[in-house]
Amino acid sequence: MKNNKLKIEVVNFKTSLDYEYNLKQVTNIINNSPADFILFPEVCLTGFDYSNFKKANEFSKNAINEFKKLNKTFALTLIEDNKNFFYFFDRGRVIHKRAKYNLFGNEKEYFKIGEKPDIFEWQGIKIANLICFELRFIEYWLEFRGVDIILVPARWGKERIEHFKTLNKALALQTQSYVIAVNSANEHKYGSILDAWGEGIEVTTLSGMTEIDLNKNKKIRKKLNIGIK
């Protein structure tokens, strides 16, 4: 990271039924990306493959081993131990891991409840994460006010995609943080990288990239003072 600037890529990945193929595709994207950080959608390697749920759980071990070989920084969620885990990898290390707390619909029939969304640090940057449905819970917005970046990997239903767009923008405005969101192309290709002013880029193709400036949000907080430093 130079001068508090980061090149960010969001990938609206489309998951196939072939786990190994998905892993190979994700790995290739990571290896070929010039970005400082890459965000992939929720359960992008397996999808919510309930008919092969045991296989999906077991596959995460192989995926984690492969991801630890990569000299890149990226995040995604994986099915492991009947939980939906957010993983943040940094050059072969797992910096943060948390299982989804707020389950949606029939997820409750298959997944165990994880831990509430929290904040972690990477290179001195305060980062929070909300996995898909968790985006709707305002209590987390209040806790995350003033963090540097909020990551939102999702597999958000296409019939509710306008909710996803609106909530991410509102989250950026309320917390005065960068909000980096991405959605599975199996539902609807949509990602966004928004600053504290609610401005940035929207991505409706496979992937999109832009540079963020963490100093910019500090200036916005001073200009529009709502008590966040």
Short mmCIF file of C-alpha atoms in Angstrom, two decimals, residues 1-228:
data_model
loop_
_atom_site.label_atom_id
_atom_site.label_comp_id
_atom_site.label_asym_id
_atom_site.label_seq_id
_atom_site.Cartn_x
_atom_site.Cartn_y
_atom_site.Cartn_z
CA MET A 1 0.00 0.00 0.00
CA LYS A 2 1.38 3.40 -1.02
CA ASN A 3 0.12 6.71 0.41
CA ASN A 4 -2.98 5.01 1.82
CA LYS A 5 -4.03 3.96 -1.68
CA LEU A 6 -5.11 0.47 -2.73
CA LYS A 7 -6.06 -1.03 -6.06
CA ILE A 8 -9.24 -3.07 -5.49
CA GLU A 9 -10.88 -5.67 -7.75
CA VAL A 10 -14.34 -7.20 -7.35
CA VAL A 11 -15.17 -10.41 -9.25
CA ASN A 12 -18.81 -11.31 -9.93
CA PHE A 13 -17.86 -14.95 -10.32
CA LYS A 14 -20.23 -17.52 -11.85
CA THR A 15 -20.11 -20.86 -10.04
CA SER A 16 -20.33 -24.08 -12.04
CA LEU A 17 -21.20 -27.54 -10.68
CA ASP A 18 -17.52 -28.53 -10.99
CA TYR A 19 -15.76 -27.51 -7.77
CA GLU A 20 -12.27 -28.18 -9.12
CA TYR A 21 -12.95 -26.08 -12.21
CA ASN A 22 -14.21 -23.23 -10.03
CA LEU A 23 -11.09 -23.40 -7.86
CA LYS A 24 -8.86 -23.33 -10.93
CA GLN A 25 -10.71 -20.33 -12.35
CA VAL A 26 -10.59 -18.39 -9.07
CA THR A 27 -6.89 -19.19 -8.65
CA ASN A 28 -6.14 -18.01 -12.19
CA ILE A 29 -8.00 -14.74 -11.59
CA ILE A 30 -6.07 -14.16 -8.37
CA ASN A 31 -2.68 -14.94 -9.92
CA ASN A 32 -3.28 -12.70 -12.93
CA SER A 33 -4.77 -9.73 -11.09
CA PRO A 34 -2.69 -6.56 -10.61
CA ALA A 35 -4.92 -5.56 -7.68
CA ASP A 36 -3.73 -5.17 -4.09
CA PHE A 37 -6.93 -6.88 -2.93
CA ILE A 38 -9.59 -9.01 -4.64
CA LEU A 39 -13.09 -9.82 -3.36
CA PHE A 40 -15.11 -12.83 -4.56
CA PRO A 41 -18.80 -13.65 -3.93
CA GLU A 42 -20.23 -15.82 -1.19
CA VAL A 43 -19.62 -19.61 -1.57
CA CYS A 44 -18.21 -19.04 -5.06
CA LEU A 45 -16.40 -22.40 -5.23
CA THR A 46 -19.41 -24.62 -4.52
CA GLY A 47 -22.54 -22.51 -4.40
CA PHE A 48 -25.24 -23.61 -1.97
CA ASP A 49 -25.00 -27.19 -3.22
CA TYR A 50 -27.25 -28.79 -0.61
CA SER A 51 -27.58 -32.06 -2.53
CA ASN A 52 -23.79 -32.48 -2.17
CA PHE A 53 -23.37 -30.66 1.13
CA LYS A 54 -20.86 -33.11 2.61
CA LYS A 55 -18.73 -32.87 -0.53
CA ALA A 56 -18.89 -29.06 -0.39
CA ASN A 57 -17.70 -29.14 3.23
CA GLU A 58 -14.83 -31.45 2.44
CA PHE A 59 -13.73 -29.48 -0.60
CA SER A 60 -12.86 -26.45 1.52
CA LYS A 61 -9.79 -28.26 2.90
CA ASN A 62 -8.36 -28.63 -0.59
CA ALA A 63 -9.23 -25.03 -1.45
CA ILE A 64 -7.60 -23.62 1.68
CA ASN A 65 -4.40 -25.55 0.97
CA GLU A 66 -4.29 -24.14 -2.56
CA PHE A 67 -5.06 -20.60 -1.45
CA LYS A 68 -2.23 -20.68 1.08
CA LYS A 69 0.19 -21.16 -1.82
CA LEU A 70 -0.79 -17.84 -3.41
CA ASN A 71 1.24 -14.67 -2.89
CA LYS A 72 -1.84 -12.44 -3.10
CA THR A 73 -4.45 -10.80 -0.87
CA PHE A 74 -8.10 -11.76 -1.36
CA ALA A 75 -11.30 -12.76 0.43
CA LEU A 76 -14.27 -15.06 -0.17
CA THR A 77 -16.48 -17.45 1.79
CA LEU A 78 -16.16 -21.23 2.04
CA ILE A 79 -18.40 -23.99 3.40
CA GLU A 80 -16.55 -25.71 6.24
CA ASP A 81 -17.76 -27.69 9.27
CA ASN A 82 -21.37 -26.93 8.24
CA LYS A 83 -20.70 -23.20 8.53
CA ASN A 84 -20.30 -20.43 5.94
CA PHE A 85 -16.88 -18.97 6.70
CA PHE A 86 -15.55 -15.62 5.51
CA TYR A 87 -11.81 -16.01 4.83
CA PHE A 88 -9.32 -13.19 4.34
CA PHE A 89 -6.05 -14.49 2.87
CA ASP A 90 -2.86 -12.45 2.74
CA ARG A 91 0.11 -13.96 0.94
CA GLY A 92 -0.32 -17.48 2.26
CA ARG A 93 -1.72 -16.57 5.67
CA VAL A 94 -5.26 -16.49 6.99
CA ILE A 95 -5.62 -13.01 8.48
CA HIS A 96 -9.25 -13.39 9.52
CA LYS A 97 -11.91 -16.09 9.61
CA ARG A 98 -15.54 -15.81 10.72
CA ALA A 99 -18.64 -17.89 10.16
CA LYS A 100 -21.90 -16.28 9.01
CA TYR A 101 -24.20 -15.41 11.90
CA ASN A 102 -27.45 -14.29 10.26
CA LEU A 103 -28.65 -17.17 8.08
CA PHE A 104 -31.24 -16.66 5.34
CA GLY A 105 -34.09 -18.96 4.30
CA ASN A 106 -33.21 -22.64 4.02
CA GLU A 107 -29.62 -21.94 5.04
CA LYS A 108 -30.99 -22.48 8.55
CA GLU A 109 -31.70 -26.13 7.72
CA TYR A 110 -28.10 -26.89 6.72
CA PHE A 111 -25.73 -24.40 8.34
CA LYS A 112 -24.73 -23.89 11.94
CA ILE A 113 -24.86 -20.33 13.24
CA GLY A 114 -21.49 -18.63 13.38
CA GLU A 115 -20.24 -15.47 15.06
CA LYS A 116 -21.52 -11.92 14.82
CA PRO A 117 -19.73 -9.67 12.32
CA ASP A 118 -16.61 -8.06 13.74
CA ILE A 119 -13.62 -5.86 12.92
CA PHE A 120 -10.06 -6.94 12.15
CA GLU A 121 -6.90 -5.22 10.96
CA TRP A 122 -4.71 -5.69 7.92
CA GLN A 123 -1.68 -3.46 7.36
CA GLY A 124 -3.07 -1.02 9.91
CA ILE A 125 -6.40 -0.82 8.04
CA LYS A 126 -9.57 -1.49 10.03
CA ILE A 127 -11.81 -3.87 8.09
CA ALA A 128 -15.28 -5.25 8.78
CA ASN A 129 -17.23 -7.86 6.85
CA LEU A 130 -20.91 -8.63 6.30
CA ILE A 131 -21.87 -11.85 4.52
CA CYS A 132 -24.87 -11.29 2.23
CA PHE A 133 -28.06 -11.26 4.40
CA GLU A 134 -26.10 -9.72 7.31
CA LEU A 135 -26.06 -6.47 5.31
CA ARG A 136 -29.69 -5.86 6.33
CA PHE A 137 -28.98 -5.64 10.08
CA ILE A 138 -28.53 -2.02 11.17
CA GLU A 139 -26.93 -2.98 14.50
CA TYR A 140 -23.75 -3.85 12.62
CA TRP A 141 -23.76 -0.54 10.76
CA LEU A 142 -23.61 1.29 14.07
CA GLU A 143 -20.71 -0.86 15.29
CA PHE A 144 -18.76 -0.32 12.08
CA ARG A 145 -19.01 3.48 11.92
CA GLY A 146 -15.57 4.82 11.09
CA VAL A 147 -13.83 1.62 9.99
CA ASP A 148 -11.75 2.00 6.86
CA ILE A 149 -13.32 -0.73 4.71
CA ILE A 150 -16.43 -2.93 4.88
CA LEU A 151 -16.44 -6.06 2.70
CA VAL A 152 -19.75 -7.54 1.51
CA PRO A 153 -19.45 -10.87 -0.35
CA ALA A 154 -22.91 -12.04 -1.40
CA ARG A 155 -25.10 -14.39 -3.36
CA TRP A 156 -28.02 -11.97 -3.38
CA GLY A 157 -31.24 -12.95 -5.16
CA LYS A 158 -31.75 -11.15 -8.46
CA GLU A 159 -35.33 -10.21 -7.55
CA ARG A 160 -33.93 -8.18 -4.64
CA ILE A 161 -30.85 -6.75 -6.34
CA GLU A 162 -32.07 -3.17 -6.02
CA HIS A 163 -32.11 -3.70 -2.24
CA PHE A 164 -28.48 -4.79 -2.44
CA LYS A 165 -27.48 -1.68 -4.37
CA THR A 166 -29.36 0.68 -2.04
CA LEU A 167 -28.15 -0.94 1.17
CA ASN A 168 -24.49 -0.84 0.16
CA LYS A 169 -24.69 2.83 -0.73
CA ALA A 170 -26.54 3.64 2.49
CA LEU A 171 -23.94 1.67 4.45
CA ALA A 172 -21.13 3.74 2.92
CA LEU A 173 -22.92 6.98 3.78
CA GLN A 174 -23.84 5.93 7.32
CA THR A 175 -20.42 4.57 8.32
CA GLN A 176 -18.37 6.97 6.15
CA SER A 177 -16.31 3.95 5.12
CA TYR A 178 -15.37 2.34 1.84
CA VAL A 179 -17.88 -0.39 1.06
CA ILE A 180 -16.67 -3.11 -1.31
CA ALA A 181 -19.46 -5.43 -2.40
CA VAL A 182 -19.69 -8.30 -4.88
CA ASN A 183 -22.45 -10.65 -5.97
CA SER A 184 -22.60 -14.07 -7.60
CA ALA A 185 -23.23 -14.01 -11.35
CA ASN A 186 -25.46 -17.04 -10.79
CA GLU A 187 -27.97 -14.54 -9.40
CA HIS A 188 -27.10 -11.14 -10.88
CA LYS A 189 -23.73 -9.66 -11.83
CA TYR A 190 -23.30 -6.66 -9.60
CA GLY A 191 -20.43 -5.31 -7.58
CA SER A 192 -19.57 -1.88 -6.27
CA ILE A 193 -16.71 0.01 -4.66
CA LEU A 194 -18.09 3.09 -2.89
CA ASP A 195 -16.45 5.81 -0.81
CA ALA A 196 -17.87 7.71 2.18
CA TRP A 197 -19.72 10.02 -0.23
CA GLY A 198 -21.53 7.04 -1.72
CA GLU A 199 -19.63 7.46 -4.96
CA GLY A 200 -17.36 5.08 -6.85
CA ILE A 201 -17.86 2.36 -9.44
CA GLU A 202 -20.57 -0.19 -10.15
CA VAL A 203 -19.55 -3.44 -11.84
CA THR A 204 -22.03 -5.37 -13.99
CA THR A 205 -19.48 -7.44 -15.91
CA LEU A 206 -17.29 -10.31 -14.66
CA SER A 207 -14.95 -7.98 -12.79
CA GLY A 208 -14.04 -4.38 -12.18
CA MET A 209 -11.12 -2.55 -10.63
CA THR A 210 -10.41 0.87 -9.18
CA GLU A 211 -8.03 2.59 -6.80
CA ILE A 212 -9.29 3.73 -3.42
CA ASP A 213 -7.72 6.47 -1.31
CA LEU A 214 -8.25 6.03 2.42
CA ASN A 215 -7.25 9.65 3.00
CA LYS A 216 -10.26 10.74 0.93
CA ASN A 217 -12.71 9.37 3.48
CA LYS A 218 -10.90 11.18 6.29
CA LYS A 219 -11.43 14.44 4.42
CA ILE A 220 -15.10 13.62 3.86
CA ARG A 221 -15.54 12.96 7.60
CA LYS A 222 -14.15 16.39 8.38
CA LYS A 223 -16.30 18.08 5.75
CA LEU A 224 -19.48 16.25 6.77
CA ASN A 225 -18.96 15.86 10.49
CA ILE A 226 -21.36 13.35 12.01
CA GLY A 227 -19.05 12.43 14.89
CA ILE A 228 -16.83 9.93 13.08
#
